[in-house]
Amino acid sequence: MRDTPTFPAPVPWPQRQRAFATPTDAIYLDAASKGARLRHVLDGAHAMLEAEAAPWWLPHADWMRRIEDARALAAQVLFDGDVEGLAMVPSAAHGLATAAANLPLRRGQAVLVLEGQFPSNLLAWQQRCAQAGAHVVGAAPRADETLTEAVLRTIDHTPQLAIATLPHCYWHDGRLLDLDAIADAVHARGAALVLDLSQSLGVLPLQLARWRPDFVVAVGYKWLLGTMGLTWLWASPRWRDEGVPLEQHWVARDAGADWVFPLDTPPPYLPGARRFDAGGIADPLRLLLTHGGLAQLQAWQPARIAAALGEVTAALDAALDARGLSAWKTPGHAPHIAGLRVPAERFDAVAGAFARRGVICSRRQGCLRLAPYLMVTAEQMEEVVEIAASA
């Protein structure tokens, strides 16, 4: 009989730069696309794949316990301990479609998004508006206007606002939104608030009591150090009682010890937001990868991570100032994401220089998005500026 794989133990903070399996000949600045893998969690995943040669290695009761352990850990680390508010879904798109299917929307009403918002937080609302006879309104900043100012202005000029669905920071370049002010404005209009925190949760804090959202989604494979295919969906208390999931799956139902599903009526939903749990999500491998990332976040603490990443991106900004490239900076960016606003005539040259040196980043509509994690040093960010300046 094989040993049962256990959840890997977290790495202490002083060893953080050596915790990742990222090749050392690259400067990985694309955590906003996919988070770097923790070496010890990968080792645990390999052990689990070996164990699955014997499919009976994990008893059903232990599997169900691992599902709830992951849910409880996510609640403790990220969601103010609100375990009853969390569901497991496969993607941000699934979670946002769940929100769109449940929130009331009438003909003539409006759903507010950011202009250029990530498509997962746009397509579901376009479809829902087409069904309801509603329309999507985009908040786009004018010259010298922040994203927050653009959103507040759009709220003020949208008389039939029903839903605002927004991120905490912009996925192109890390510009922050003031969700305190935005939430107040949305609720003052009697509208619903939906948050896609896929580019912020794990670094920036979630203020559930302050923002009072109806739904929150966050993928696990970016800043939560987990894996693709397991996303967290938080639902406010109303929707835990009234919400209808996109799919009807046995894992979300309380079928009793005998696991009986009568023909005439389905078993009741499990309590809380578990009614939204999707099928096929909580396989043991994904649970291990998710649990391992969350346990590491708990050990390192998001506030400490944000402070460390803020030092790295501050080094980027200081180096740009020192080279006379202040115009390349993104004002008001988050501590973990910044856009390098290279002039169009130099853009391809800088991107090519980065590729040759092994600086891994993403092109995002006129800027190079730099999204470091804890294996990246301030000195490496200074090197990145030197490469860009010399290209």
PDB file of N, CA and C in Angstrom, residues 8 18 23 89 156 165 170 193 199 209 260 278 281 295 315 328-329 356 370 389-390:
ATOM      1  N   PRO A   8       1.779  19.670   1.657  1.00  0.00           N
ATOM      2  CA  PRO A   8       3.154  20.086   1.972  1.00  0.00           C
ATOM      3  C   PRO A   8       3.183  21.221   2.996  1.00  0.00           C
ATOM      4  N   ARG A  18      13.824  31.176  -2.623  1.00  0.00           N
ATOM      5  CA  ARG A  18      14.217  29.846  -3.086  1.00  0.00           C
ATOM      6  C   ARG A  18      13.051  28.871  -3.099  1.00  0.00           C
ATOM      7  N   PRO A  23      12.812  28.685 -13.428  1.00  0.00           N
ATOM      8  CA  PRO A  23      14.215  28.625 -13.856  1.00  0.00           C
ATOM      9  C   PRO A  23      14.964  29.899 -13.490  1.00  0.00           C
ATOM     10  N   VAL A  89     -15.746  26.831  -8.019  1.00  0.00           N
ATOM     11  CA  VAL A  89     -16.190  26.794  -9.404  1.00  0.00           C
ATOM     12  C   VAL A  89     -14.954  26.691 -10.301  1.00  0.00           C
ATOM     13  N   ASP A 156     -22.644  58.269 -11.700  1.00  0.00           N
ATOM     14  CA  ASP A 156     -23.459  59.469 -11.545  1.00  0.00           C
ATOM     15  C   ASP A 156     -24.291  59.759 -12.789  1.00  0.00           C
ATOM     16  N   THR A 165     -19.838  45.853 -11.966  1.00  0.00           N
ATOM     17  CA  THR A 165     -19.017  44.646 -11.868  1.00  0.00           C
ATOM     18  C   THR A 165     -17.588  45.017 -12.244  1.00  0.00           C
ATOM     19  N   TYR A 170      -6.545  47.250 -12.432  1.00  0.00           N
ATOM     20  CA  TYR A 170      -6.740  47.026 -13.863  1.00  0.00           C
ATOM     21  C   TYR A 170      -5.727  46.007 -14.368  1.00  0.00           C
ATOM     22  N   LEU A 193     -23.257  45.056  -6.444  1.00  0.00           N
ATOM     23  CA  LEU A 193     -21.813  45.155  -6.685  1.00  0.00           C
ATOM     24  C   LEU A 193     -21.232  43.753  -6.826  1.00  0.00           C
ATOM     25  N   GLN A 199      -6.964  39.538 -10.040  1.00  0.00           N
ATOM     26  CA  GLN A 199      -5.654  40.183 -10.146  1.00  0.00           C
ATOM     27  C   GLN A 199      -5.250  40.900  -8.868  1.00  0.00           C
ATOM     28  N   ALA A 209     -16.958  43.576   4.687  1.00  0.00           N
ATOM     29  CA  ALA A 209     -17.892  44.384   5.464  1.00  0.00           C
ATOM     30  C   ALA A 209     -17.963  45.811   4.925  1.00  0.00           C
ATOM     31  N   VAL A 260     -28.937   9.064  -1.074  1.00  0.00           N
ATOM     32  CA  VAL A 260     -30.172   8.773  -1.795  1.00  0.00           C
ATOM     33  C   VAL A 260     -30.628  10.018  -2.557  1.00  0.00           C
ATOM     34  N   ALA A 278     -19.399  23.580  -8.221  1.00  0.00           N
ATOM     35  CA  ALA A 278     -19.535  22.993  -9.553  1.00  0.00           C
ATOM     36  C   ALA A 278     -18.962  21.583  -9.580  1.00  0.00           C
ATOM     37  N   ILE A 281     -14.656  19.844  -9.940  1.00  0.00           N
ATOM     38  CA  ILE A 281     -13.669  20.836  -9.546  1.00  0.00           C
ATOM     39  C   ILE A 281     -12.729  20.290  -8.480  1.00  0.00           C
ATOM     40  N   ALA A 295      -1.977  27.666   2.090  1.00  0.00           N
ATOM     41  CA  ALA A 295      -1.178  27.510   3.307  1.00  0.00           C
ATOM     42  C   ALA A 295       0.072  28.383   3.251  1.00  0.00           C
ATOM     43  N   ALA A 315      11.305  50.033  -6.785  1.00  0.00           N
ATOM     44  CA  ALA A 315      12.634  50.039  -7.397  1.00  0.00           C
ATOM     45  C   ALA A 315      12.540  50.229  -8.905  1.00  0.00           C
ATOM     46  N   TRP A 328       7.505  56.629 -18.713  1.00  0.00           N
ATOM     47  CA  TRP A 328       7.193  55.220 -18.941  1.00  0.00           C
ATOM     48  C   TRP A 328       6.455  54.593 -17.753  1.00  0.00           C
ATOM     49  N   LYS A 329       6.378  55.298 -16.641  1.00  0.00           N
ATOM     50  CA  LYS A 329       5.753  54.747 -15.443  1.00  0.00           C
ATOM     51  C   LYS A 329       4.222  54.769 -15.563  1.00  0.00           C
ATOM     52  N   ARG A 356      15.186  38.348 -25.397  1.00  0.00           N
ATOM     53  CA  ARG A 356      16.543  37.804 -25.516  1.00  0.00           C
ATOM     54  C   ARG A 356      17.178  37.602 -24.144  1.00  0.00           C
ATOM     55  N   LEU A 370       4.382  44.377 -16.152  1.00  0.00           N
ATOM     56  CA  LEU A 370       5.393  43.771 -15.292  1.00  0.00           C
ATOM     57  C   LEU A 370       4.720  43.386 -13.980  1.00  0.00           C
ATOM     58  N   ALA A 389      16.141  50.583 -21.264  1.00  0.00           N
ATOM     59  CA  ALA A 389      16.744  51.867 -21.648  1.00  0.00           C
ATOM     60  C   ALA A 389      17.766  51.712 -22.765  1.00  0.00           C
ATOM     61  N   SER A 390      18.414  50.563 -22.825  1.00  0.00           N
ATOM     62  CA  SER A 390      19.485  50.335 -23.811  1.00  0.00           C
ATOM     63  C   SER A 390      18.968  49.758 -25.110  1.00  0.00           C
TER      64      SER A 390
END
